[in-house]
Amino acid sequence: MSQVCPHAYDWDPRDEQTLQDQIAAYDTMRKQCPVAHSEYLHWSVFRHAEAVRILNDHETFSSQVSSHVSVPNGMDPPEHTSFRQLIEPYFGPEAMADFKPACEAIAQNLVGNLGLGPIDIMAQVAHPYALEVQCAFMGWPTTLHQPLRNWIRKNHEATLSKDRAAISRVAQEFDGYMLTLINERRRAGAQAPDDTTTRLTHEQVNGRPLSDPELISILRNWTVGELSTIAASVGILAHYLAARPALQDQLRAKPELLPPAIDEILRIHAPLIANRRIATRPVALGGRHLEAGDRISILWASANRDETVFGDPDEFHPDRDSSLNLLYGAGIHVCPGAPLARMELKLIMESLLACTQRFELASGQVPVRARYPGSGYTSLILQVF
């Protein structure tokens, strides 16, 4: 395959071999066809340089990829700027300090109840942790846990199938949950709980209250990002450390090394596969010609492993230049929830390391890899000592 990939479709992201090991498949594409065309993902960008170029040029590569409201992910300036200013304080230092004790308690309770022997880290820690932390942060009742678990599964299946009717049904179901929570707080008035969801219902942007679609979009974006990527991250981190007992011991002895180690492990194996953009005008990108309206997928899981930036992508260097790591994106759309995600991952890994002497991959148990649009693992059996 040539560097310019002249074929109508250069690859199939849903090919069974690709889905069995997405990271390896993207490594191959990055070297052979760094900007590739497919029916499923349209134009896919595999290299770091093109990814950064897109992230820093919202005028050419717009985030307005959908006709549905998406706050602030699917917005460009100046609209994006106003909503971003509204959202950022929810993840500021004071908010994180206030939420840390609740987050820490959830982590310690989950890990403390594991016991010894084989465990499925995804079912027993990763997914429950992401769900419980999200509900606690938003102020949602425990009765929402199971409906949200079911919704995550249905959302994943609908996204993978690209069945528009199924995607619409799943979206409407989530919107119904969120609208119920919003209206409950409105009816409660001054008696509404002082939580994140209540505070959002009182927010204004450009001098007006947030509309219901805007509120629901914020809650959806935060929830989907939290439940899927945090769970995937916990599994990826646990798998990486399970195979490296010396690194486990080092991090147990010096937990202050966890933050850069976590970011580096998640650079090596991304918890989020891709994000979308749309070209606003004809543009050359990585030797390919794109027209206005062409859709683009930024493959984080490839760009963060680019050999021209990171050398051997599998080498663990937690002291490398953190500005190169696209784990939380870059530019004006860098993830506003990064402080919360980093705190959550640090606390759960601290608990896992503190409550165990060691953990390793269970003998005879093959980890089950997640398939696009997911990343990480759907099942990961560890032996805990």
PDB file of N, CA and C in Angstrom, residues 12-63:
ATOM      1  N   ASP A  12     -10.791  -1.230   6.283  1.00  0.00           N
ATOM      2  CA  ASP A  12     -12.097  -1.473   6.885  1.00  0.00           C
ATOM      3  C   ASP A  12     -11.928  -1.526   8.396  1.00  0.00           C
ATOM      4  N   PRO A  13     -12.327  -0.470   9.115  1.00  0.00           N
ATOM      5  CA  PRO A  13     -12.172  -0.448  10.579  1.00  0.00           C
ATOM      6  C   PRO A  13     -12.931  -1.570  11.275  1.00  0.00           C
ATOM      7  N   ARG A  14     -13.916  -2.168  10.585  1.00  0.00           N
ATOM      8  CA  ARG A  14     -14.711  -3.237  11.194  1.00  0.00           C
ATOM      9  C   ARG A  14     -14.250  -4.622  10.785  1.00  0.00           C
ATOM     10  N   ASP A  15     -13.128  -4.682  10.073  1.00  0.00           N
ATOM     11  CA  ASP A  15     -12.543  -5.974   9.726  1.00  0.00           C
ATOM     12  C   ASP A  15     -12.250  -6.756  11.002  1.00  0.00           C
ATOM     13  N   GLU A  16     -12.512  -8.050  10.979  1.00  0.00           N
ATOM     14  CA  GLU A  16     -12.384  -8.855  12.190  1.00  0.00           C
ATOM     15  C   GLU A  16     -10.965  -8.816  12.760  1.00  0.00           C
ATOM     16  N   GLN A  17      -9.962  -8.836  11.893  1.00  0.00           N
ATOM     17  CA  GLN A  17      -8.581  -8.784  12.373  1.00  0.00           C
ATOM     18  C   GLN A  17      -8.290  -7.457  13.065  1.00  0.00           C
ATOM     19  N   THR A  18      -8.842  -6.370  12.533  1.00  0.00           N
ATOM     20  CA  THR A  18      -8.673  -5.057  13.160  1.00  0.00           C
ATOM     21  C   THR A  18      -9.336  -5.026  14.528  1.00  0.00           C
ATOM     22  N   LEU A  19     -10.551  -5.545  14.611  1.00  0.00           N
ATOM     23  CA  LEU A  19     -11.289  -5.499  15.865  1.00  0.00           C
ATOM     24  C   LEU A  19     -10.665  -6.375  16.942  1.00  0.00           C
ATOM     25  N   GLN A  20      -9.963  -7.429  16.541  1.00  0.00           N
ATOM     26  CA  GLN A  20      -9.331  -8.315  17.521  1.00  0.00           C
ATOM     27  C   GLN A  20      -8.163  -7.639  18.231  1.00  0.00           C
ATOM     28  N   ASP A  21      -7.484  -6.704  17.564  1.00  0.00           N
ATOM     29  CA  ASP A  21      -6.376  -5.970  18.185  1.00  0.00           C
ATOM     30  C   ASP A  21      -6.291  -4.599  17.517  1.00  0.00           C
ATOM     31  N   GLN A  22      -7.098  -3.685  18.010  1.00  0.00           N
ATOM     32  CA  GLN A  22      -7.191  -2.373  17.378  1.00  0.00           C
ATOM     33  C   GLN A  22      -5.852  -1.640  17.390  1.00  0.00           C
ATOM     34  N   ILE A  23      -5.138  -1.685  18.499  1.00  0.00           N
ATOM     35  CA  ILE A  23      -3.888  -0.938  18.625  1.00  0.00           C
ATOM     36  C   ILE A  23      -2.884  -1.397  17.570  1.00  0.00           C
ATOM     37  N   ALA A  24      -2.732  -2.703  17.411  1.00  0.00           N
ATOM     38  CA  ALA A  24      -1.792  -3.230  16.418  1.00  0.00           C
ATOM     39  C   ALA A  24      -2.213  -2.841  15.005  1.00  0.00           C
ATOM     40  N   ALA A  25      -3.520  -2.879  14.733  1.00  0.00           N
ATOM     41  CA  ALA A  25      -4.003  -2.523  13.401  1.00  0.00           C
ATOM     42  C   ALA A  25      -3.718  -1.059  13.097  1.00  0.00           C
ATOM     43  N   TYR A  26      -3.904  -0.196  14.085  1.00  0.00           N
ATOM     44  CA  TYR A  26      -3.658   1.230  13.873  1.00  0.00           C
ATOM     45  C   TYR A  26      -2.162   1.514  13.713  1.00  0.00           C
ATOM     46  N   ASP A  27      -1.332   0.757  14.423  1.00  0.00           N
ATOM     47  CA  ASP A  27       0.114   0.898  14.235  1.00  0.00           C
ATOM     48  C   ASP A  27       0.495   0.621  12.788  1.00  0.00           C
ATOM     49  N   THR A  28      -0.100  -0.412  12.219  1.00  0.00           N
ATOM     50  CA  THR A  28       0.190  -0.760  10.824  1.00  0.00           C
ATOM     51  C   THR A  28      -0.295   0.336   9.878  1.00  0.00           C
ATOM     52  N   MET A  29      -1.492   0.823  10.089  1.00  0.00           N
ATOM     53  CA  MET A  29      -2.045   1.862   9.219  1.00  0.00           C
ATOM     54  C   MET A  29      -1.245   3.149   9.300  1.00  0.00           C
ATOM     55  N   ARG A  30      -0.766   3.472  10.483  1.00  0.00           N
ATOM     56  CA  ARG A  30       0.016   4.713  10.658  1.00  0.00           C
ATOM     57  C   ARG A  30       1.251   4.708   9.762  1.00  0.00           C
ATOM     58  N   LYS A  31       1.857   3.542   9.603  1.00  0.00           N
ATOM     59  CA  LYS A  31       3.066   3.431   8.788  1.00  0.00           C
ATOM     60  C   LYS A  31       2.749   3.323   7.300  1.00  0.00           C
ATOM     61  N   GLN A  32       1.650   2.678   6.967  1.00  0.00           N
ATOM     62  CA  GLN A  32       1.341   2.395   5.569  1.00  0.00           C
ATOM     63  C   GLN A  32       0.444   3.441   4.919  1.00  0.00           C
ATOM     64  N   CYS A  33      -0.467   3.996   5.687  1.00  0.00           N
ATOM     65  CA  CYS A  33      -1.479   4.894   5.100  1.00  0.00           C
ATOM     66  C   CYS A  33      -1.948   5.862   6.177  1.00  0.00           C
ATOM     67  N   PRO A  34      -1.172   6.893   6.482  1.00  0.00           N
ATOM     68  CA  PRO A  34      -1.423   7.723   7.659  1.00  0.00           C
ATOM     69  C   PRO A  34      -2.711   8.540   7.630  1.00  0.00           C
ATOM     70  N   VAL A  35      -3.259   8.800   6.450  1.00  0.00           N
ATOM     71  CA  VAL A  35      -4.594   9.382   6.336  1.00  0.00           C
ATOM     72  C   VAL A  35      -5.372   8.470   5.398  1.00  0.00           C
ATOM     73  N   ALA A  36      -6.305   7.708   5.947  1.00  0.00           N
ATOM     74  CA  ALA A  36      -6.938   6.626   5.193  1.00  0.00           C
ATOM     75  C   ALA A  36      -8.440   6.823   5.103  1.00  0.00           C
ATOM     76  N   HIS A  37      -9.005   6.340   3.999  1.00  0.00           N
ATOM     77  CA  HIS A  37     -10.428   6.484   3.737  1.00  0.00           C
ATOM     78  C   HIS A  37     -11.128   5.151   3.949  1.00  0.00           C
ATOM     79  N   SER A  38     -12.292   5.182   4.594  1.00  0.00           N
ATOM     80  CA  SER A  38     -13.098   3.987   4.782  1.00  0.00           C
ATOM     81  C   SER A  38     -14.566   4.371   4.748  1.00  0.00           C
ATOM     82  N   GLU A  39     -15.386   3.385   4.486  1.00  0.00           N
ATOM     83  CA  GLU A  39     -16.829   3.632   4.456  1.00  0.00           C
ATOM     84  C   GLU A  39     -17.343   3.959   5.844  1.00  0.00           C
ATOM     85  N   TYR A  40     -16.794   3.318   6.866  1.00  0.00           N
ATOM     86  CA  TYR A  40     -17.323   3.416   8.232  1.00  0.00           C
ATOM     87  C   TYR A  40     -16.858   4.680   8.952  1.00  0.00           C
ATOM     88  N   LEU A  41     -15.567   5.005   8.871  1.00  0.00           N
ATOM     89  CA  LEU A  41     -15.014   6.158   9.595  1.00  0.00           C
ATOM     90  C   LEU A  41     -14.648   7.318   8.676  1.00  0.00           C
ATOM     91  N   HIS A  42     -14.968   7.214   7.398  1.00  0.00           N
ATOM     92  CA  HIS A  42     -14.644   8.276   6.434  1.00  0.00           C
ATOM     93  C   HIS A  42     -13.125   8.470   6.386  1.00  0.00           C
ATOM     94  N   TRP A  43     -12.621   9.670   6.664  1.00  0.00           N
ATOM     95  CA  TRP A  43     -11.167   9.889   6.685  1.00  0.00           C
ATOM     96  C   TRP A  43     -10.646   9.669   8.100  1.00  0.00           C
ATOM     97  N   SER A  44      -9.670   8.780   8.242  1.00  0.00           N
ATOM     98  CA  SER A  44      -9.059   8.512   9.546  1.00  0.00           C
ATOM     99  C   SER A  44      -7.630   9.030   9.561  1.00  0.00           C
ATOM    100  N   VAL A  45      -7.280   9.726  10.630  1.00  0.00           N
ATOM    101  CA  VAL A  45      -5.957  10.325  10.785  1.00  0.00           C
ATOM    102  C   VAL A  45      -5.203   9.537  11.848  1.00  0.00           C
ATOM    103  N   PHE A  46      -4.040   8.991  11.472  1.00  0.00           N
ATOM    104  CA  PHE A  46      -3.305   8.088  12.353  1.00  0.00           C
ATOM    105  C   PHE A  46      -2.066   8.713  12.986  1.00  0.00           C
ATOM    106  N   ARG A  47      -1.538   9.795  12.411  1.00  0.00           N
ATOM    107  CA  ARG A  47      -0.284  10.356  12.904  1.00  0.00           C
ATOM    108  C   ARG A  47      -0.517  11.525  13.851  1.00  0.00           C
ATOM    109  N   HIS A  48       0.469  11.749  14.698  1.00  0.00           N
ATOM    110  CA  HIS A  48       0.427  12.799  15.696  1.00  0.00           C
ATOM    111  C   HIS A  48       0.370  14.180  15.037  1.00  0.00           C
ATOM    112  N   ALA A  49       1.194  14.406  14.017  1.00  0.00           N
ATOM    113  CA  ALA A  49       1.283  15.727  13.395  1.00  0.00           C
ATOM    114  C   ALA A  49      -0.054  16.166  12.818  1.00  0.00           C
ATOM    115  N   GLU A  50      -0.721  15.289  12.067  1.00  0.00           N
ATOM    116  CA  GLU A  50      -2.010  15.642  11.494  1.00  0.00           C
ATOM    117  C   GLU A  50      -3.074  15.817  12.575  1.00  0.00           C
ATOM    118  N   ALA A  51      -3.006  14.990  13.620  1.00  0.00           N
ATOM    119  CA  ALA A  51      -3.963  15.128  14.722  1.00  0.00           C
ATOM    120  C   ALA A  51      -3.832  16.496  15.382  1.00  0.00           C
ATOM    121  N   VAL A  52      -2.604  16.906  15.681  1.00  0.00           N
ATOM    122  CA  VAL A  52      -2.372  18.203  16.325  1.00  0.00           C
ATOM    123  C   VAL A  52      -2.793  19.345  15.405  1.00  0.00           C
ATOM    124  N   ARG A  53      -2.504  19.199  14.121  1.00  0.00           N
ATOM    125  CA  ARG A  53      -2.923  20.238  13.172  1.00  0.00           C
ATOM    126  C   ARG A  53      -4.440  20.427  13.202  1.00  0.00           C
ATOM    127  N   ILE A  54      -5.177  19.334  13.196  1.00  0.00           N
ATOM    128  CA  ILE A  54      -6.639  19.405  13.234  1.00  0.00           C
ATOM    129  C   ILE A  54      -7.114  20.045  14.531  1.00  0.00           C
ATOM    130  N   LEU A  55      -6.533  19.635  15.640  1.00  0.00           N
ATOM    131  CA  LEU A  55      -6.958  20.139  16.945  1.00  0.00           C
ATOM    132  C   LEU A  55      -6.718  21.634  17.087  1.00  0.00           C
ATOM    133  N   ASN A  56      -5.718  22.149  16.406  1.00  0.00           N
ATOM    134  CA  ASN A  56      -5.367  23.565  16.539  1.00  0.00           C
ATOM    135  C   ASN A  56      -5.928  24.438  15.426  1.00  0.00           C
ATOM    136  N   ASP A  57      -6.780  23.880  14.576  1.00  0.00           N
ATOM    137  CA  ASP A  57      -7.352  24.654  13.463  1.00  0.00           C
ATOM    138  C   ASP A  57      -8.843  24.378  13.366  1.00  0.00           C
ATOM    139  N   HIS A  58      -9.603  24.956  14.291  1.00  0.00           N
ATOM    140  CA  HIS A  58     -11.043  24.716  14.304  1.00  0.00           C
ATOM    141  C   HIS A  58     -11.752  25.405  13.142  1.00  0.00           C
ATOM    142  N   GLU A  59     -11.093  26.379  12.504  1.00  0.00           N
ATOM    143  CA  GLU A  59     -11.723  27.043  11.369  1.00  0.00           C
ATOM    144  C   GLU A  59     -11.783  26.115  10.146  1.00  0.00           C
ATOM    145  N   THR A  60     -10.772  25.295   9.984  1.00  0.00           N
ATOM    146  CA  THR A  60     -10.752  24.344   8.863  1.00  0.00           C
ATOM    147  C   THR A  60     -11.376  23.008   9.246  1.00  0.00           C
ATOM    148  N   PHE A  61     -11.206  22.614  10.515  1.00  0.00           N
ATOM    149  CA  PHE A  61     -11.687  21.306  10.979  1.00  0.00           C
ATOM    150  C   PHE A  61     -12.686  21.543  12.115  1.00  0.00           C
ATOM    151  N   SER A  62     -13.927  21.635  11.744  1.00  0.00           N
ATOM    152  CA  SER A  62     -14.982  22.000  12.688  1.00  0.00           C
ATOM    153  C   SER A  62     -15.388  20.828  13.570  1.00  0.00           C
ATOM    154  N   SER A  63     -15.823  21.153  14.790  1.00  0.00           N
ATOM    155  CA  SER A  63     -16.365  20.149  15.704  1.00  0.00           C
ATOM    156  C   SER A  63     -17.873  19.997  15.561  1.00  0.00           C
TER     157      SER A  63
END
